[in-house]
XYZ file of C-alpha atoms in Angstrom:
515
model
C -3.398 -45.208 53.007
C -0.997 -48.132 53.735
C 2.346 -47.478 54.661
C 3.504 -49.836 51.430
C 1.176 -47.579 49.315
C 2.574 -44.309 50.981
C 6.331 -45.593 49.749
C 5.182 -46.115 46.243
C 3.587 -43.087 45.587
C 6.733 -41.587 47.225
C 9.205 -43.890 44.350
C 6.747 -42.743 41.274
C 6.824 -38.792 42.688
C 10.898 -39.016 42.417
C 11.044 -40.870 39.164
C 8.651 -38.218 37.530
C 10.855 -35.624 36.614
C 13.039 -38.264 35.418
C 10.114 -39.795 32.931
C 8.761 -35.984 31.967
C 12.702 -34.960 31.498
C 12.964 -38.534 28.942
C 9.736 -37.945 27.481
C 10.237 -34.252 26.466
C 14.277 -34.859 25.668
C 14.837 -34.502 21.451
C 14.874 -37.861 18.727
C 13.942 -37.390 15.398
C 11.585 -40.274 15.802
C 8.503 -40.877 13.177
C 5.938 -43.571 12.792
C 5.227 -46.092 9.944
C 1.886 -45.130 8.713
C -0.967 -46.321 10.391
C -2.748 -50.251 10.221
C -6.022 -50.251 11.501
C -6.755 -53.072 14.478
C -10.489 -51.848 14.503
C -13.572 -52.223 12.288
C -14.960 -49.384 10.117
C -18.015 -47.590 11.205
C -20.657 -48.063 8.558
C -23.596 -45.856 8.659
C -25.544 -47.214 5.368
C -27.347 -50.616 5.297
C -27.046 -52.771 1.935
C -30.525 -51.129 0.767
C -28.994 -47.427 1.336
C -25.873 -48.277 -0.241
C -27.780 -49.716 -3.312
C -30.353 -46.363 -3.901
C -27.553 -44.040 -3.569
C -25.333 -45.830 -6.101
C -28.392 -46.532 -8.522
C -29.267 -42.566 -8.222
C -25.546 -41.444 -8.675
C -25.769 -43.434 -11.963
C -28.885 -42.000 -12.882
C -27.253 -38.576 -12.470
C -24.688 -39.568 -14.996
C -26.547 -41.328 -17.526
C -29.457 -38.212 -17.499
C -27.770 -34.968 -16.072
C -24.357 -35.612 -17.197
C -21.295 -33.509 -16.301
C -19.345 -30.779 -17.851
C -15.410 -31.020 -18.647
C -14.977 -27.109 -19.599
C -12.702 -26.129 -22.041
C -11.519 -29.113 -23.274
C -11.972 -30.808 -26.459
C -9.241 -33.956 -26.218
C -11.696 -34.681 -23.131
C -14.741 -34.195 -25.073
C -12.952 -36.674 -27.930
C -12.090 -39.577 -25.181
C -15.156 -39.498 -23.868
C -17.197 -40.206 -27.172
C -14.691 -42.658 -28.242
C -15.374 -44.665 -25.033
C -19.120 -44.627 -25.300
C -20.594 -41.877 -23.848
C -23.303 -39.218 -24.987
C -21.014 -35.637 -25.358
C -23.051 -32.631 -26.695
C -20.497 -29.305 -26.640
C -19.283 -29.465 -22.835
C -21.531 -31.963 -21.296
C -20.878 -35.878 -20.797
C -23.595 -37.923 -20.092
C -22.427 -41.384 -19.036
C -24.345 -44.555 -19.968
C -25.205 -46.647 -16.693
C -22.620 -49.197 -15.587
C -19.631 -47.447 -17.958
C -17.891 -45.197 -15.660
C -18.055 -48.113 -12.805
C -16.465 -50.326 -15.907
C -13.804 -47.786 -16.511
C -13.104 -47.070 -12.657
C -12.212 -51.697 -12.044
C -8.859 -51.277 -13.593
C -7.673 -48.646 -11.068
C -5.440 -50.332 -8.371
C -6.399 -50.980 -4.850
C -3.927 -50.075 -2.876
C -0.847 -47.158 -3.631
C 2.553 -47.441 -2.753
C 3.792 -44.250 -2.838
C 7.704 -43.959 -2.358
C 9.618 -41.900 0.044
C 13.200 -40.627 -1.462
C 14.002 -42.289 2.508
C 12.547 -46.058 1.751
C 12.111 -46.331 5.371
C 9.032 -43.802 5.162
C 7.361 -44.823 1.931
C 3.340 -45.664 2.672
C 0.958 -47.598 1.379
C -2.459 -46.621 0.573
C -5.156 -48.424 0.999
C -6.672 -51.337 2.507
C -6.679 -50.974 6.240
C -3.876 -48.312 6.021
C -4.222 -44.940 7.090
C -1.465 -42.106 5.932
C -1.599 -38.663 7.848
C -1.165 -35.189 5.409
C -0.943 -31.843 6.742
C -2.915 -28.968 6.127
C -2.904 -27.957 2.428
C -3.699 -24.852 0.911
C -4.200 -21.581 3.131
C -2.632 -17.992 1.687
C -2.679 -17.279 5.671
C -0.255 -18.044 8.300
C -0.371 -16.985 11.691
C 1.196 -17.626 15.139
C 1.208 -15.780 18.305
C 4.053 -13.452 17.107
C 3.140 -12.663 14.196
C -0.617 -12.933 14.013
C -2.672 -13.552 10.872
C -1.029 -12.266 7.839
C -0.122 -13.654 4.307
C 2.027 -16.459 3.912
C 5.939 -16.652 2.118
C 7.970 -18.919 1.502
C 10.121 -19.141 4.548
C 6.505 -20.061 6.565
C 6.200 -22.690 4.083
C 9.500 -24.053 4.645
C 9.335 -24.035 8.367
C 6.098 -25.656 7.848
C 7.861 -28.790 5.741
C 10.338 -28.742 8.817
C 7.598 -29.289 11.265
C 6.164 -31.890 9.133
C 9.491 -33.766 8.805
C 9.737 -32.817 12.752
C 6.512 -34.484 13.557
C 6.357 -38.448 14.551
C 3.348 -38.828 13.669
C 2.570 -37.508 10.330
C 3.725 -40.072 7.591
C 3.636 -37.800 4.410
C 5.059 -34.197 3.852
C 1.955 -33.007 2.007
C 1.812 -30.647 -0.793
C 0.622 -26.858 -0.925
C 1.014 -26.262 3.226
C 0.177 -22.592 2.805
C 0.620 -20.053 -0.527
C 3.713 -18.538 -0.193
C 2.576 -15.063 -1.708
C 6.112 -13.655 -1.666
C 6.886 -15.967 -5.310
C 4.858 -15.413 -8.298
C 2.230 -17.603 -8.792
C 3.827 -19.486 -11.715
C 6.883 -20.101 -9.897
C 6.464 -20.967 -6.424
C 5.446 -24.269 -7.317
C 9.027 -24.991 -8.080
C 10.276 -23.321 -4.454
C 7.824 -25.896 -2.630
C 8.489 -28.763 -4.758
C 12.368 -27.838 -3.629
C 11.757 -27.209 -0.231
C 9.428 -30.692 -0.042
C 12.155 -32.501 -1.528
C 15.423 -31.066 0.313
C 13.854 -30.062 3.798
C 12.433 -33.523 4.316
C 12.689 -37.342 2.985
C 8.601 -38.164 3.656
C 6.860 -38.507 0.555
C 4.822 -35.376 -1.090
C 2.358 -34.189 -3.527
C 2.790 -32.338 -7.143
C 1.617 -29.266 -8.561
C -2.091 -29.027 -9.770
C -2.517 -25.418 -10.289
C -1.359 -25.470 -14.150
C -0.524 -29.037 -16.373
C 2.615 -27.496 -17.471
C 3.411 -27.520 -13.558
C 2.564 -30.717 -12.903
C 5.208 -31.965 -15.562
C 7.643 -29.485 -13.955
C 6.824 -31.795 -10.837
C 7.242 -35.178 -12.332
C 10.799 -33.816 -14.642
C 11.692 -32.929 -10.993
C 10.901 -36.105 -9.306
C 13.040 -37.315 -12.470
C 15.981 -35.445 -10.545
C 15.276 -37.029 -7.121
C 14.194 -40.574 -7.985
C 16.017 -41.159 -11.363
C 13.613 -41.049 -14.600
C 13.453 -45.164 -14.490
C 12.140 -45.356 -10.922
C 9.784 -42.817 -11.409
C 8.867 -44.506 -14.741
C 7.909 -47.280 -12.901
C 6.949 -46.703 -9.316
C 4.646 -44.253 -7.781
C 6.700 -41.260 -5.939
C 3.762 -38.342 -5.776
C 0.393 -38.096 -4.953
C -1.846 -34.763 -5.844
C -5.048 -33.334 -5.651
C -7.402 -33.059 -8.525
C -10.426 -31.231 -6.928
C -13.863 -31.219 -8.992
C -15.896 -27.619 -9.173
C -18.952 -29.211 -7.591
C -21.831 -29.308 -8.621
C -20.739 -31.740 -11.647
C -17.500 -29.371 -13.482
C -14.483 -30.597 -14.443
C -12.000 -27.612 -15.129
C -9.467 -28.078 -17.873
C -6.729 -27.528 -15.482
C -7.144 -29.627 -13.193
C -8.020 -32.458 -15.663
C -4.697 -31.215 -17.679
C -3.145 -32.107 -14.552
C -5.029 -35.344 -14.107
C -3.454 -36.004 -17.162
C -0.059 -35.044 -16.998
C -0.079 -37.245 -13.356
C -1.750 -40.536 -14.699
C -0.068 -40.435 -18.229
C 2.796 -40.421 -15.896
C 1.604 -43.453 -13.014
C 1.577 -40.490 -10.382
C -1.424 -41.372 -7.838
C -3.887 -38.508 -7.784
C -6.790 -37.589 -5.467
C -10.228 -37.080 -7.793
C -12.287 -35.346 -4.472
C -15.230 -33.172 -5.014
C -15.045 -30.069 -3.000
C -18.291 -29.347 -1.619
C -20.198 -27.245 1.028
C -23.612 -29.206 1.096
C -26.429 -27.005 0.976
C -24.369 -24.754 -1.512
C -22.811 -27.229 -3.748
C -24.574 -29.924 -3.948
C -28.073 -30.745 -1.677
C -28.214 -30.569 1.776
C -29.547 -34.010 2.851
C -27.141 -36.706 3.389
C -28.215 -39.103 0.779
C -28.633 -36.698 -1.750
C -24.724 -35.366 -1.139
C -23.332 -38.934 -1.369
C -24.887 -39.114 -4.384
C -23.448 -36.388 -5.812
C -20.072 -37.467 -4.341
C -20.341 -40.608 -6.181
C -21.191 -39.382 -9.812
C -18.445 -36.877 -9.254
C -15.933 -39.632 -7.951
C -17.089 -41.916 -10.906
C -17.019 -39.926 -13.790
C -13.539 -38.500 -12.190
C -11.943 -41.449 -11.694
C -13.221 -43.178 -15.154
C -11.601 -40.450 -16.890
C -8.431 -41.320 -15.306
C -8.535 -44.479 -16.366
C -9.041 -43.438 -19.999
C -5.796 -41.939 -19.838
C -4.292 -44.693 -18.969
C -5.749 -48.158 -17.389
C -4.079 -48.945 -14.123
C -3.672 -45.129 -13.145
C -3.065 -45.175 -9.264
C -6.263 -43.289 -8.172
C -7.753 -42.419 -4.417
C -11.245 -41.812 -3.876
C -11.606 -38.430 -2.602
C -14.502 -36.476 -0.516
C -13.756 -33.372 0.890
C -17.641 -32.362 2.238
C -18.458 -29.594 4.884
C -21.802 -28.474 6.064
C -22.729 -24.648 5.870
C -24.584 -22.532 8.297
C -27.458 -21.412 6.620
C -27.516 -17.774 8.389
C -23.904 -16.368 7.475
C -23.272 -18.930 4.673
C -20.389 -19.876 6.056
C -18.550 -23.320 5.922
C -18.906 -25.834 9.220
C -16.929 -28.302 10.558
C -16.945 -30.983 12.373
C -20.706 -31.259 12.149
C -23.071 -35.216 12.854
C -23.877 -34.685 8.784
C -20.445 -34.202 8.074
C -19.005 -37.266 9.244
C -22.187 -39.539 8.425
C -21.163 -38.326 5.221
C -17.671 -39.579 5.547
C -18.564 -42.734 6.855
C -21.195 -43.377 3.889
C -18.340 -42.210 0.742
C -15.885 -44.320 2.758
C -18.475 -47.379 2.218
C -19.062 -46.478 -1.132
C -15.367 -45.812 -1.993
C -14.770 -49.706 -0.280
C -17.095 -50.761 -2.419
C -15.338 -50.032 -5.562
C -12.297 -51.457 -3.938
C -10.412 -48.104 -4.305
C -8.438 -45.634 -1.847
C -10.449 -43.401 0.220
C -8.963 -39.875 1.245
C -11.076 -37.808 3.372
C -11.410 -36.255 7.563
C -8.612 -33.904 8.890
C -8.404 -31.576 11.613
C -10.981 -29.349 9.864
C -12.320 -26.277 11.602
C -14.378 -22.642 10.826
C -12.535 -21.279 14.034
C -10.574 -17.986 13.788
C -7.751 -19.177 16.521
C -6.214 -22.415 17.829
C -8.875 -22.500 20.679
C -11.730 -25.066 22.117
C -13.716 -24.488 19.156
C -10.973 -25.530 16.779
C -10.240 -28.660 19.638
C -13.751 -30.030 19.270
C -14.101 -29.330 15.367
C -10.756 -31.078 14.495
C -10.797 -34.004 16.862
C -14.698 -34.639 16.054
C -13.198 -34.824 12.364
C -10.127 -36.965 12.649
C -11.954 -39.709 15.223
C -14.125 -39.575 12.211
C -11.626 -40.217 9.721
C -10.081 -43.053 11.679
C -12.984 -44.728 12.008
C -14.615 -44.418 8.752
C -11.546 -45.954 6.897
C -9.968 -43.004 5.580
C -6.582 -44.477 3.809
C -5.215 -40.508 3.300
C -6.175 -37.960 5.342
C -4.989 -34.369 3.970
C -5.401 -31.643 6.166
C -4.927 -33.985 9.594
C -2.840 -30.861 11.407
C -2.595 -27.228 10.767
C -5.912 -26.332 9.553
C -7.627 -22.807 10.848
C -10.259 -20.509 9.857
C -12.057 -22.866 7.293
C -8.980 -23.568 5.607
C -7.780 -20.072 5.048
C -5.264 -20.192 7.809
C -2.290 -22.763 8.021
C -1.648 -22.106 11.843
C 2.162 -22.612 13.649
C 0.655 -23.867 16.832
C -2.503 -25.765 15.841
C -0.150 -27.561 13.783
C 2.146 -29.347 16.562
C -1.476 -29.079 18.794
C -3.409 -31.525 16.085
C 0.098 -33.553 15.089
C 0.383 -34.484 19.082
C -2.967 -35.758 18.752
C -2.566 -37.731 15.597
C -0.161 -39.888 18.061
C -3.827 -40.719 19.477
C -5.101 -42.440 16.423
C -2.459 -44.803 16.048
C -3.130 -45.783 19.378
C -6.944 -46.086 18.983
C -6.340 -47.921 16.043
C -3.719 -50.377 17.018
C -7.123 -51.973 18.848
C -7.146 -54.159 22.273
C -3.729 -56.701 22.914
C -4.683 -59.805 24.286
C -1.766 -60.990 24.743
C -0.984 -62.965 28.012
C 1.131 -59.794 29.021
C -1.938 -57.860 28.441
C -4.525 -60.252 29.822
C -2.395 -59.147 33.582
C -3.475 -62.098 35.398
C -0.453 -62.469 37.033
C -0.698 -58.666 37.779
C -4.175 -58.787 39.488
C -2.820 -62.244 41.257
C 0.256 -60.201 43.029
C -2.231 -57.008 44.377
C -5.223 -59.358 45.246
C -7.947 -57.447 47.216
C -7.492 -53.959 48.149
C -4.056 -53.578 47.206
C -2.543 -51.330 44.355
C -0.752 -52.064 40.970
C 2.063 -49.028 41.457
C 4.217 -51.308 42.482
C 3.853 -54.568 41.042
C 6.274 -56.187 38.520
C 3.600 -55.866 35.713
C 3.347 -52.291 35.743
C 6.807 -51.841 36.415
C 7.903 -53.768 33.663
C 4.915 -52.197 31.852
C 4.501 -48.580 32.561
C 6.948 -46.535 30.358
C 4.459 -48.021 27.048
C 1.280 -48.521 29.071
C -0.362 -45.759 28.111
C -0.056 -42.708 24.728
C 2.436 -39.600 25.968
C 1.386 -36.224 24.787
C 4.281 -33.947 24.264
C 2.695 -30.900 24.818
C -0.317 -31.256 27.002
C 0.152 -30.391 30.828
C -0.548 -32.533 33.449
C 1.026 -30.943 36.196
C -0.690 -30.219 38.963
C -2.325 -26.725 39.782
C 0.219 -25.429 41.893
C 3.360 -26.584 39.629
C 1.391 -25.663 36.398
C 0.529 -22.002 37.919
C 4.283 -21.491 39.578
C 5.967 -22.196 35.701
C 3.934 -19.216 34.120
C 0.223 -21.028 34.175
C 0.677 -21.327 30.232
C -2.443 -22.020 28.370
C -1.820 -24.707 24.740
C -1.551 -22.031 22.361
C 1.961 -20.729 24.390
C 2.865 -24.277 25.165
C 2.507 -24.936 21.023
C 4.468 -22.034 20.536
C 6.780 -22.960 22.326
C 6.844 -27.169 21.323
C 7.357 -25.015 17.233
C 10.825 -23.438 18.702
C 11.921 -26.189 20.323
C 11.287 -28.399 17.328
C 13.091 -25.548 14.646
C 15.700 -25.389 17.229
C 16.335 -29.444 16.722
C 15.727 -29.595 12.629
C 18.619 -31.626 11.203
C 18.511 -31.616 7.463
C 18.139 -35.052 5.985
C 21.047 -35.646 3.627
C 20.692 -35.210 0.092
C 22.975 -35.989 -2.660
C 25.060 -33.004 -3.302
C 24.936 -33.871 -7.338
C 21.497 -34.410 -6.925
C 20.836 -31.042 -4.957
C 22.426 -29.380 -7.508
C 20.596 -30.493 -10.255
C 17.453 -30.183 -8.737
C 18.654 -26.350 -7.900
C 19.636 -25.727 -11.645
C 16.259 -26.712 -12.400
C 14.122 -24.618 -10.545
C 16.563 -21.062 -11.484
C 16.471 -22.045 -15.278
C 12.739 -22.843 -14.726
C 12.109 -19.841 -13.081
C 14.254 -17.700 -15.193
C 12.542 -18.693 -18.906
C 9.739 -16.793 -18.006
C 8.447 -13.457 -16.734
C 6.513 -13.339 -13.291
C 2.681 -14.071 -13.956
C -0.101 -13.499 -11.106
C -2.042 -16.430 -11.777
């Protein structure tokens, strides 16, 4: 080694505790939502495409679907055309693809801080959290049911996080509220705990209007009138049901211009069949008839094409993630969803593993490279998800939200800029010299290359003299650090207090129900 060499490596040894001490020192920084630099991965050719949207058809038009339990459905449906015999819709060919052109291409859904409202669509891509679990669990606590103080630090993380653009909706069940009430607690805590945008209440229609009077409060009835300031998910009981809440939901969200997600929820070789092709075409009827329906509530709906599809292991019958079929049936909705020129939501850091471990690592990232590259526009579920969704988990939430920083990296594609092109750089070294030194990377190396804030790169001796820390008790730790730094955005007080007086008269016109 060169004695010029030697004095470099020397200069970049000092300055590292300087760089790690800048890198890991607290800003409430957070990223506009992501524009894709890169093509989309398209696994089906123009003949593919073409079968699988002339068989989902065919699955309308002669199978049909069911809306149960609910006549004004039934009644819309006949009045727009189609064949309706008790619960069942069958949907003459071309009709629901008719219905579905007046849905709008791209979302804007608004952030009570304009700085963070995203767009969705096009070659965006918005990052969710987890939504869902009744489970919680961390290294103190363990696995145990969730309340409502783990789903408020969870909307503090969230608003922590730099990467994630959206605050999500249901981040785990807080089982300590009744169930006809805690929708009102979350909505709160979404809504005072953080100024990202969020989704609405599904689980009853009378809640979803509780959501929209509330986003009344926040926005001011005329805004929300007029602009899009929720998104929620409407999940269909695959194979082919549409339940009448959900649907009332639908409803209550579209009557309303609130965006909604119309995903079928499906474990392929349970719900629907367990090749590829024939699970896209299921995905598609679904999707269609769906989003069609939307549409008949009210033309110009904002709608996102949703497909939430997992794989299932055929000897314990239990979900699988991360799975080849999986994501080639991503990539093929995402197609089809492009080709109706609508939204696409889909990917996240899905898992079956019980703990934040390698098995959770490869699952998740094999699922959100998939997501970015199949031209997901809103990916729920992209940190925080454990145990096939029955676990919201502390530290795999900060683990997969550190990597999310990755896919706006990935995605930002190759600069060729002149800076980038580093001709003068390989000009200065010539042969057999080294860049540590040069005025390109010097000038260069602070945004050269994407910063984890919680993976170690110490070396052995360092990492093993500090406690030898595997990532579960370095995520542990990144989730104190980060509650120890929450700043509350500010919130109107008048506002607050409106929103407050909401939720306790809500809560107090009725008696606790269990479901």
């Amino acid at each position: 080694m060169t004695e010029n060499t030697q004095k470099s490596l020397r200069r970049t040894r000092r300055g590292g505790d300087a760089r790690r001490a800048e890198r890991t020192s607290f800003t409430n920084e957070f990223s506009r939502f992501i524009t894709r630099n890169i093509p989309n991965f398209e696994v089906l050719n123009a003949e593919a495409l073409e079968i699988i949207e002339h068989n989902a058809e065919t699955v309308l038009e002669q199978i049909g679907v069911k809306f149960v339990d609910n006549p004004e459905a039934m009644r819309i449906w006949k009045e727009a055309g189609a064949d309706v015999n008790g619960e069942t819709v069958k949907i003459p060919r071309g009709l629901a693809r008719s219905l579905c052109k007046t849905a709008p291409s791209k979302i804007i859904q608004h952030a009570r801080n304009p700085d963070r409202t995203v767009e969705i669509g096009g070659n965006n891509l918005v990052l969710a959290p987890v939504y869902g679990p009744p489970f919680v669990r961390d290294i103190e606590g363990g696995r145990r049911y969730a309340t409502m103080a783990d789903f408020e630090k969870f909307v503090k993380l969230g608003y922590m996080s730099k990467w994630l653009h959206h605050s999500g909706g249901t981040l785990c069940e807080p089982t300590d509220v009744a169930v006809n009430k805690r929708h009102l607690d979350m909505l709160y805590a979404h809504m005072s705990l953080s100024d990202k945008p969020f989704m609405g209440s599904v689980t009853e229609p009378s809640r979803a209007q509780d959501a929209v009077d509330m986003c009344k409060i926040l926005f001011g009835a005329d805004f929300v009138n007029k602009n899009t300031v929720m998104t929620s998910l409407i999940n269909i009981n695959s194979p082919l049901v549409f339940d009448s809440i959900m649907m009332g939901a639908l409803e209550i969200y579209a009557k309303n211009n609130q965006a909604c997600i119309v995903s079928p929820f499906i474990v392929g070789g349970a719900m629907s069949p367990v090749t590829v092709a024939g699970t896209l075409t299921q995905v598609l009827a679904e999707a269609l008839a769906g989003i069609a329906f939307s549409q008949l509530i009210r033309p110009g709906a904002p709608i996102i094409f949703g497909a939430f599809v997992t794989s299932i292991d055929m000897n314990s019958g239990a979900p699988t993630f991360g799975t080849p079929e999986a994501s080639k049936i991503l990539f093929g909705a995402g197609q089809l969803a492009r080709r109706l020129n609508l939204p696409f939501r889909s990917g996240g850091a899905l898992c079956g593993s019980k703990l934040p471990d390698a098995q959770a690592a490869y699952e998740s990232m094999s699922t959100l490279q998939a997501g970015l590259l199949g031209g997901v526009n809103f990916m729920l579920h992209s940190c925080g998800w454990l145990e096939g969704g029955l676990v919201s988990s502390f530290e795999k939430f900060v683990m997969d939200a550190d990597q999310l920083g990755m896919l706006h990296s990935l995605a930002s594609g190759v600069d060729l800029s002149i800076n980038s092109q580093a001709l003068d750089a390989i000009n200065e070294v010539g042969p057999g010299g080294h860049y540590l030194g040069c005025t390109h990377t010097q000038s260069n190396f602070k945004d050269a290359f994407w910063k984890s804030n919680l993976l170690d790169y110490k070396p052995f001796e360092t990492w093993s003299e500090e406690g030898a820390h595997d990532t579960t008790s370095l995520a542990s730790k990144r989730v104190r650090y980060l509650m120890e730094h929450y700043q509350k955005p500010p919130l109107d007080k008048a506002t607050d207090e409106c929103l407050r007086n909401f939720v306790e008269e809500k809560k107090a016109s009725q008696p606790d129900k269990a479901f």
